[in-house]
PDB file of C-alpha atoms in Angstrom:
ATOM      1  CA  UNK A 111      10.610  19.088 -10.155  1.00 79.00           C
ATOM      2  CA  UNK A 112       9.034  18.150  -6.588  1.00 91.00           C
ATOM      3  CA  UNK A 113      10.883  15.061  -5.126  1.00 93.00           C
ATOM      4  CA  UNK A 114       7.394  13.219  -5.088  1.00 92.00           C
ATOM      5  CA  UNK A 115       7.312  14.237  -9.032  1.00 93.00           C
ATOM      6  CA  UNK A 116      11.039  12.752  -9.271  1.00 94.00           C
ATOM      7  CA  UNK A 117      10.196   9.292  -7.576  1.00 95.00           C
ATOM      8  CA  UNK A 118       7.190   9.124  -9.211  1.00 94.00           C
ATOM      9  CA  UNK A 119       9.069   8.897 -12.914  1.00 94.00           C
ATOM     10  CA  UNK A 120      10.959   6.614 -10.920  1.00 95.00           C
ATOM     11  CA  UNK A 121       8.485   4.103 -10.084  1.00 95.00           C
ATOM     12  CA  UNK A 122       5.556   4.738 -12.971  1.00 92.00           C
ATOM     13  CA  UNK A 123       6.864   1.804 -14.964  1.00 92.00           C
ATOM     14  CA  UNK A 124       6.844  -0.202 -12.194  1.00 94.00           C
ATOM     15  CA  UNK A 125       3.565   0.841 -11.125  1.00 94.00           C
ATOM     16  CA  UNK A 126       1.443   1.507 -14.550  1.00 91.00           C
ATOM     17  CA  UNK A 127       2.394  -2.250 -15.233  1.00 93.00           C
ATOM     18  CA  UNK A 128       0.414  -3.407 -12.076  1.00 95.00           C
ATOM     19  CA  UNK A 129      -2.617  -2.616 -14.170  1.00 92.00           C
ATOM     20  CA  UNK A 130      -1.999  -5.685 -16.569  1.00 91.00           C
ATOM     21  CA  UNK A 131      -1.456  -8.268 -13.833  1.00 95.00           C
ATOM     22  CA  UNK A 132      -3.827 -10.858 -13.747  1.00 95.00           C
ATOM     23  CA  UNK A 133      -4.668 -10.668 -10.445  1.00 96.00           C
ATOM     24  CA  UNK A 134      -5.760  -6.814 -10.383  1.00 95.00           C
ATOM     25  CA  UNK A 135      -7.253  -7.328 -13.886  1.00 93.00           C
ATOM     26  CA  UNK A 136      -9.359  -9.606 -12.225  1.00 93.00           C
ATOM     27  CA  UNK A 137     -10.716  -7.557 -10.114  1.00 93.00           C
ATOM     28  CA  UNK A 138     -10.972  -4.490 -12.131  1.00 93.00           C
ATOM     29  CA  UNK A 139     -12.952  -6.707 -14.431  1.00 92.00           C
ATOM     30  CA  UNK A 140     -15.041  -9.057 -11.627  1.00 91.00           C
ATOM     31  CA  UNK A 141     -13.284 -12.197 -12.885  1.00 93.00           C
ATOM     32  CA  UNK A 142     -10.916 -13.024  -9.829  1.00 94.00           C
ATOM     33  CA  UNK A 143     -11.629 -16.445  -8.402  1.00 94.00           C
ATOM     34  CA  UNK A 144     -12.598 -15.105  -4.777  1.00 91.00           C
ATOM     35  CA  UNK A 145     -10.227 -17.817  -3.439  1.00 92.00           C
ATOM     36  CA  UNK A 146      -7.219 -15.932  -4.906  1.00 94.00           C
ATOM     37  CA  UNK A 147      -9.462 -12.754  -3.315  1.00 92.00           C
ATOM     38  CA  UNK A 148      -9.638 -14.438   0.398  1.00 89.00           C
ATOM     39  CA  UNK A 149      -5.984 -15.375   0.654  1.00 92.00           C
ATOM     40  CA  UNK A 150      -4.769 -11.817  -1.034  1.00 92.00           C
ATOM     41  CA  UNK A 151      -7.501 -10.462   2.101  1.00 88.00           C
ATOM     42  CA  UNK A 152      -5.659 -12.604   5.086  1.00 89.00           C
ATOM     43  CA  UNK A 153      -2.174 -11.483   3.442  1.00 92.00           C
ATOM     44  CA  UNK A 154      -2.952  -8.113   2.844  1.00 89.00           C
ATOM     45  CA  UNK A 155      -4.369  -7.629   6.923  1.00 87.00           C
ATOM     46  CA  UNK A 156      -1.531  -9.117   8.077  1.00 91.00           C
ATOM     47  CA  UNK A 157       0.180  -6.296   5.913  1.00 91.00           C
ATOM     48  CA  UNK A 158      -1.974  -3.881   6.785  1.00 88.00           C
ATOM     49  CA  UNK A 159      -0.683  -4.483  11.006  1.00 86.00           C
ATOM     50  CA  UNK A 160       2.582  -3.841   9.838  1.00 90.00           C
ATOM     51  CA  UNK A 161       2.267  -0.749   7.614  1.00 88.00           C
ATOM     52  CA  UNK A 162       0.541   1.253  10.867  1.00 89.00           C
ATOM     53  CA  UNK A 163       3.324   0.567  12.920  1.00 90.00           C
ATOM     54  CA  UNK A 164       6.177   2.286  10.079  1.00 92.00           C
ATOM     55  CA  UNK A 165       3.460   5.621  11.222  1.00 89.00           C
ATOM     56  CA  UNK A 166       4.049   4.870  14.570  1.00 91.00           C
ATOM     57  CA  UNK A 167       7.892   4.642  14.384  1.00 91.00           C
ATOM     58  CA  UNK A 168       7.208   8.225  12.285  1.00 91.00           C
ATOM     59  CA  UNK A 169       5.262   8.929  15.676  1.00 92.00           C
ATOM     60  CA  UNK A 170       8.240   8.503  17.686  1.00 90.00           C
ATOM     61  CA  UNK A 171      10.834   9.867  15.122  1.00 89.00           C
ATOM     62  CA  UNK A 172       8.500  13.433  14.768  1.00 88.00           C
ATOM     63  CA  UNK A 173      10.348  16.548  16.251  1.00 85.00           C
ATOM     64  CA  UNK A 174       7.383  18.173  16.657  1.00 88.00           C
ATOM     65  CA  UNK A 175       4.035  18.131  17.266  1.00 90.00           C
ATOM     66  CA  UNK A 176       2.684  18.852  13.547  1.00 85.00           C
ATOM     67  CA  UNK A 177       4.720  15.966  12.152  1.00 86.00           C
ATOM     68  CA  UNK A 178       3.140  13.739  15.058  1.00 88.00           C
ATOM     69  CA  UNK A 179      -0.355  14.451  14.327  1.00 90.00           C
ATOM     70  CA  UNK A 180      -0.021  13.605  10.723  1.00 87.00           C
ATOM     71  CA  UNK A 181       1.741  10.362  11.435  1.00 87.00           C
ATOM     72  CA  UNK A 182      -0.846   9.694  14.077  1.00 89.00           C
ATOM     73  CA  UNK A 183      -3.641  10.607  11.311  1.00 85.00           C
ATOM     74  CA  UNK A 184      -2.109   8.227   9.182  1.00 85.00           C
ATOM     75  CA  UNK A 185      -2.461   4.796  11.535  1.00 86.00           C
ATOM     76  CA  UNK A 186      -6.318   6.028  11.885  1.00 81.00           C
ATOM     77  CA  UNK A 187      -6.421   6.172   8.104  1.00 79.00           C
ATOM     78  CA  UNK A 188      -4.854   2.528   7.702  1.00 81.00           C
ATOM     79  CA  UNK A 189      -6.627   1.154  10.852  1.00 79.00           C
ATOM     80  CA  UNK A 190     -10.420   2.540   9.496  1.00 75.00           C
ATOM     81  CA  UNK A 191     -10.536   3.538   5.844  1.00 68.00           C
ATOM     82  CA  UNK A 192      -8.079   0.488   4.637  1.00 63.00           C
ATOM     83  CA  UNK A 193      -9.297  -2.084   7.622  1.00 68.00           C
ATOM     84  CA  UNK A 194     -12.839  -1.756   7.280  1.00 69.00           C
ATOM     85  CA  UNK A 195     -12.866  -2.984   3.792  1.00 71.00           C
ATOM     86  CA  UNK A 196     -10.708  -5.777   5.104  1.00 70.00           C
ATOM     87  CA  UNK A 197     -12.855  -6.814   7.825  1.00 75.00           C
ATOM     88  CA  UNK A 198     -15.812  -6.620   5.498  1.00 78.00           C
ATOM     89  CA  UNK A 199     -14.934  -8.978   3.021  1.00 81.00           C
ATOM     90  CA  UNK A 200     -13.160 -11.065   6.132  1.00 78.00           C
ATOM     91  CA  UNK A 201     -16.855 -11.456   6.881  1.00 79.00           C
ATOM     92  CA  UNK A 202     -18.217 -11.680   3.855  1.00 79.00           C
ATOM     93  CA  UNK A 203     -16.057 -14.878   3.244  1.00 80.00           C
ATOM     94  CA  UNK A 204     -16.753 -16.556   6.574  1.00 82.00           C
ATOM     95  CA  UNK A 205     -13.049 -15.929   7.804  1.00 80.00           C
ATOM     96  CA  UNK A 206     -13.104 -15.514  11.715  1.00 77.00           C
ATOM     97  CA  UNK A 207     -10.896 -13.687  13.957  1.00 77.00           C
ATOM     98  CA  UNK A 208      -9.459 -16.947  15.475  1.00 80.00           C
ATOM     99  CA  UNK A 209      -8.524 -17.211  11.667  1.00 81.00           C
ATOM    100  CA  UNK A 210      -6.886 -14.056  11.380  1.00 80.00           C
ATOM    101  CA  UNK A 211      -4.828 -14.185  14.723  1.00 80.00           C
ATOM    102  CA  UNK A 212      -3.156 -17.399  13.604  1.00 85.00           C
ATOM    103  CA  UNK A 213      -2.570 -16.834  10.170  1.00 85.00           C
ATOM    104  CA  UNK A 214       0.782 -16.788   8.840  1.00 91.00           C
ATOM    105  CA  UNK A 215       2.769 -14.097   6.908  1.00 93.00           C
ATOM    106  CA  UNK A 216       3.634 -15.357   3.478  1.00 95.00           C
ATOM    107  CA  UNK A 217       7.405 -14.879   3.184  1.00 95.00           C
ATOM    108  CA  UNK A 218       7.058 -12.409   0.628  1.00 96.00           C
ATOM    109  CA  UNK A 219       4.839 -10.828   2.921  1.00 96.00           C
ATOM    110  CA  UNK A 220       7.305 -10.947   5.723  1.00 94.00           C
ATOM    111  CA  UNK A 221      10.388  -9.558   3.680  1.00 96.00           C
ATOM    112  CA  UNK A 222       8.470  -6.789   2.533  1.00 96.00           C
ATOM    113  CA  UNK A 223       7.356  -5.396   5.667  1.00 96.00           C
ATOM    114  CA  UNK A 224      10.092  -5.973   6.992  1.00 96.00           C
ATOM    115  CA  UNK A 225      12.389  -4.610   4.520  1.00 96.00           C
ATOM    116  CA  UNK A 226       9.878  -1.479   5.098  1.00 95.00           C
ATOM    117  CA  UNK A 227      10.364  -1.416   9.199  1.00 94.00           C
ATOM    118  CA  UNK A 228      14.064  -1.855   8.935  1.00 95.00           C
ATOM    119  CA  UNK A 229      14.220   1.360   6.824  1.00 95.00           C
ATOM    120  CA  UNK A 230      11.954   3.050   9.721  1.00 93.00           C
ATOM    121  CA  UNK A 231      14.263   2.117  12.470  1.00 91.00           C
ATOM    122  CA  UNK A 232      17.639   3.058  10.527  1.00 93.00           C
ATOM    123  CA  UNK A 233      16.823   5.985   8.605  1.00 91.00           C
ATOM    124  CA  UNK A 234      15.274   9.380   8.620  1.00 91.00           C
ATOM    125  CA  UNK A 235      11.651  10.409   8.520  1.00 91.00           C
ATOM    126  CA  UNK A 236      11.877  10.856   4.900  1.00 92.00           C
ATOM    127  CA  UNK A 237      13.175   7.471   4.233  1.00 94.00           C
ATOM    128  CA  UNK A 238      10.490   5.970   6.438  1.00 94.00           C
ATOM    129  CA  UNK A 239       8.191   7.944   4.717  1.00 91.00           C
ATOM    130  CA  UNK A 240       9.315   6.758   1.178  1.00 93.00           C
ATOM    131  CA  UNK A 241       9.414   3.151   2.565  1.00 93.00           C
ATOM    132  CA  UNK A 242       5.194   3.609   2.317  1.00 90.00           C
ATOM    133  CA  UNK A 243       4.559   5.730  -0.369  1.00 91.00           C
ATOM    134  CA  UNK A 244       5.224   3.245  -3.393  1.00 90.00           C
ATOM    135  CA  UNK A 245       1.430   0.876  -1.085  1.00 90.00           C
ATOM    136  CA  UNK A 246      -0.229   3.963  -1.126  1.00 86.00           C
ATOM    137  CA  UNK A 247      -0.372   5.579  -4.355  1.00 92.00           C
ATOM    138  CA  UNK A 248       0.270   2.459  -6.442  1.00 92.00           C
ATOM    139  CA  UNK A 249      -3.161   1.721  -5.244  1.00 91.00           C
ATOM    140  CA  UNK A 250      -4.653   5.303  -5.676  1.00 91.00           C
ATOM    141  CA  UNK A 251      -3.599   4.688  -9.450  1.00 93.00           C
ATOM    142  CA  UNK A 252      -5.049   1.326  -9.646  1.00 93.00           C
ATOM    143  CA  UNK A 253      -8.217   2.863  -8.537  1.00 90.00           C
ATOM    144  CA  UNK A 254      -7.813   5.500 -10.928  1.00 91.00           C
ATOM    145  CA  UNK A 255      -7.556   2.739 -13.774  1.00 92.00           C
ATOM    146  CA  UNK A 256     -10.419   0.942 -12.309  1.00 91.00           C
ATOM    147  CA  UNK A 257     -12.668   3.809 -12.519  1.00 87.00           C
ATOM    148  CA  UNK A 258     -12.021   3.815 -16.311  1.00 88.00           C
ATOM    149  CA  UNK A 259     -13.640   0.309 -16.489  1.00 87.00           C
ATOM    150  CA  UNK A 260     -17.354   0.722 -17.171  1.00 85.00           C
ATOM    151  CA  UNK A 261     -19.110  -1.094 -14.062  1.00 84.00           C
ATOM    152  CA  UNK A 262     -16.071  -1.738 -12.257  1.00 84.00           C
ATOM    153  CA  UNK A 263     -17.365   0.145  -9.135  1.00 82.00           C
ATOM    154  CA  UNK A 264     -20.763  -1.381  -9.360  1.00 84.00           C
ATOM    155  CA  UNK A 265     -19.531  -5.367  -9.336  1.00 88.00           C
ATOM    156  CA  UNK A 266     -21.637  -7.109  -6.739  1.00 85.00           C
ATOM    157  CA  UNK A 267     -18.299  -8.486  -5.372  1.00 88.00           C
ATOM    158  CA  UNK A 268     -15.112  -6.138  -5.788  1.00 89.00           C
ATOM    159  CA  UNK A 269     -16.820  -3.271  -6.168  1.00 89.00           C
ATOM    160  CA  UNK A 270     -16.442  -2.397  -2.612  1.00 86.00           C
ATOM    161  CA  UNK A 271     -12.985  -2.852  -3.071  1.00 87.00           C
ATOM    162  CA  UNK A 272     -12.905  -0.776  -5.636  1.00 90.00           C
ATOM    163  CA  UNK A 273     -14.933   1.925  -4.124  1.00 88.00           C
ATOM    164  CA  UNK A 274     -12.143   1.939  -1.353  1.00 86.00           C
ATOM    165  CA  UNK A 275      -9.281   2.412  -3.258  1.00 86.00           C
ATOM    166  CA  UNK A 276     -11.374   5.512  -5.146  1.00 89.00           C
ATOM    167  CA  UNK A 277     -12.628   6.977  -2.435  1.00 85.00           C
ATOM    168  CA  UNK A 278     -11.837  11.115  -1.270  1.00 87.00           C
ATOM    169  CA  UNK A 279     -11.064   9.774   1.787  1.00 83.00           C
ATOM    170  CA  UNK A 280      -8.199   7.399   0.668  1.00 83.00           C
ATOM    171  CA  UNK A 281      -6.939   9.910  -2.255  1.00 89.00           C
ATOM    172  CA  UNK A 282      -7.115  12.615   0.655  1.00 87.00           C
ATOM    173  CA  UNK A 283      -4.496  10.302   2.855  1.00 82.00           C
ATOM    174  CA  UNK A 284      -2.285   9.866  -0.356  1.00 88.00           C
ATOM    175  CA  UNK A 285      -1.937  13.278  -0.944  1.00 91.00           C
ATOM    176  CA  UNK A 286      -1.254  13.875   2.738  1.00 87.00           C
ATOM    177  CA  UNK A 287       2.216  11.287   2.188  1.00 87.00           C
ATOM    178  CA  UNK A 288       3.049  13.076  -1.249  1.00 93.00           C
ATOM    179  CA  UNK A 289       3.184  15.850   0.668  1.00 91.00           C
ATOM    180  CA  UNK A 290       4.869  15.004   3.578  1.00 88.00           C
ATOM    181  CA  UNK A 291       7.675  13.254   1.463  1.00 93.00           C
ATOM    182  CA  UNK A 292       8.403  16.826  -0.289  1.00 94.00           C
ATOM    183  CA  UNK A 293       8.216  18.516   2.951  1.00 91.00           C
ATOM    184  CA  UNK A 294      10.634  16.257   4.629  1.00 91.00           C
ATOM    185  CA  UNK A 295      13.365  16.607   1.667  1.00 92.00           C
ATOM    186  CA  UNK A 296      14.001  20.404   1.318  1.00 90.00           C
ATOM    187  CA  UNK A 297      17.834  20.185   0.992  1.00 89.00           C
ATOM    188  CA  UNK A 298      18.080  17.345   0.600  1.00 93.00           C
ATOM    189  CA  UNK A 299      21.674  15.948  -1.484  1.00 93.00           C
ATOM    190  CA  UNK A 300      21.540  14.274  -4.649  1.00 93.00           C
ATOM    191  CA  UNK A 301      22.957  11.271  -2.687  1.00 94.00           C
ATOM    192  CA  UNK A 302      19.886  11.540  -0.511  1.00 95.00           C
ATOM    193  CA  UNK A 303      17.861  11.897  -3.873  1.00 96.00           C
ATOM    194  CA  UNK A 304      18.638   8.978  -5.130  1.00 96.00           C
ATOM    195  CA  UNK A 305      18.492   7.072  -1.693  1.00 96.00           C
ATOM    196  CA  UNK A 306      14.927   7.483  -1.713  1.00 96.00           C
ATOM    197  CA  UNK A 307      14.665   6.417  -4.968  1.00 95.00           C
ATOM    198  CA  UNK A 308      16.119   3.174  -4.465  1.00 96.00           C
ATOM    199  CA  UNK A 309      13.264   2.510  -1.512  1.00 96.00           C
ATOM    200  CA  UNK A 310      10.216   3.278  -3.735  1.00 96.00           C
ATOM    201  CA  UNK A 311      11.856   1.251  -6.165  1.00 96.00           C
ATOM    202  CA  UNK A 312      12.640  -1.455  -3.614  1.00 96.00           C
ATOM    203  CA  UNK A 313       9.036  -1.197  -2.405  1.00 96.00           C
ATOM    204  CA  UNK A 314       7.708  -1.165  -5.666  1.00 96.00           C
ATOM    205  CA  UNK A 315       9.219  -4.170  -6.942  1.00 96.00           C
ATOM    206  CA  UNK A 316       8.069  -5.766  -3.547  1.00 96.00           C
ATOM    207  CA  UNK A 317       4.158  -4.335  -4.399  1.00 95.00           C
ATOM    208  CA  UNK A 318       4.639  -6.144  -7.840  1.00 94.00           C
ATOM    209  CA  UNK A 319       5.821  -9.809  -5.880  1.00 95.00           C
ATOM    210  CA  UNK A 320       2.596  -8.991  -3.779  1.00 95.00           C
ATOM    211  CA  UNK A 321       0.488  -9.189  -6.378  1.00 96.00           C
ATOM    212  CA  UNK A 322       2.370 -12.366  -7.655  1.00 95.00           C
ATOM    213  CA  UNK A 323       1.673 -13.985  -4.510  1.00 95.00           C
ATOM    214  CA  UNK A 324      -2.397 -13.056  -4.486  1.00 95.00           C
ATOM    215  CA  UNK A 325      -2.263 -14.565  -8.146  1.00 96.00           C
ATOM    216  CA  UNK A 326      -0.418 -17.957  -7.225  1.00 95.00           C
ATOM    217  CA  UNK A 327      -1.301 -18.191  -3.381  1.00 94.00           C
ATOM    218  CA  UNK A 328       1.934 -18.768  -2.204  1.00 85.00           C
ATOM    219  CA  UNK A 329       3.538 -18.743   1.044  1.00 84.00           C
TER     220      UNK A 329
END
């Protein structure tokens, strides 16, 4: 079994019960109240800031130049593929940039990423690149479940969203942390094993208060 296979398992219940949460039910299904949608879109920016710079601490980490590229591929990905959808809908719902730079971090939002940058700045490449992989494919499967939903992708509203989140160009980034995840643990121990399996849970569990906090708006 591949180590991304192993933490996977790990997560999956974690993860496959995201689909049933009211809050991504509501999108898969166009029934979110879009003020639930704009404060999950302020949060989720302000997360989005923080995620890039765990690839930049993988920048400075990298021992060579392969590892440094994909890192640096990685804060494109999050800063255009995952922003642009952000600043659409920012747009969309009259939210300016003034608005954005003086937002604050909910303080779920704040532990999270945090939790995820003090893993980055203690640990090993691997860790830091555990500490991200629970965002990223959580949300490639919840576009895989929203594809499933007849008209999902179509929805005058979240289907751009959606679209996102299904996109080659997002599953292509995924793949590109699965990847780097197995790469970084060849040898590793069991202790090391099971290390990383306590961050995706860790960062799972923080995914599923996220989603909590878009549902209740709570900071």
């Amino acid at each position: 079994m591949k180590v991304s296979e192993r933490l996977h398992q790990a997560a999956n219940e974690i993860w496959e019960s995201y689909y049933h949460h009211p809050f991504v039910d509501g999108i898969a299904h166009g029934t979110l109240p879009v003020e639930n949608f704009q404060f999950y879109m302020i949060q989720d920016h302000l997360y989005l800031m923080q995620y890039a710079k765990v690839f930049a601490l993988g920048v400075i980490k990298a021992q060579n130049e392969s590892d440094m590229r994909v890192f640096s591929g990685l804060i494109q990905d999050t800063l255009n593929t995952e922003n642009a959808v952000h600043q659409s809908y920012l747009k969309k719902l009259g939210i300016s940039r003034e608005q954005i730079d003086h937002a604050k971090m909910s303080l779920l939002n704040e532990s999270y990423t945090n939790y995820m940058i003090s893993v980055s700045f203690k640990e090993g490449l691997a860790e830091l690149a555990a500490a991200v992989l629970a965002c990223s494919w959580s949300y490639k499967l919840i576009g895989d479940y929203m594809e499933t939903i007849p008209g999902s992708r179509d929805h005058e509203f979240y289907g751009h969203w959606i679209q996102t989140y299904t996109s080659q160009a997002f599953r292509d980034s995924n793949d590109v942390m699965i990847d780097l995840v197995d790469r970084l643990t060849v040898n590793y121990t069991e202790e090391q094993l099971k290390r990383l399996e306590d961050i995706v849970i860790a960062c799972s569990r923080y995914e599923d208060g996220f989603w909590d906090m878009a549902w209740n708006m709570s900071m």
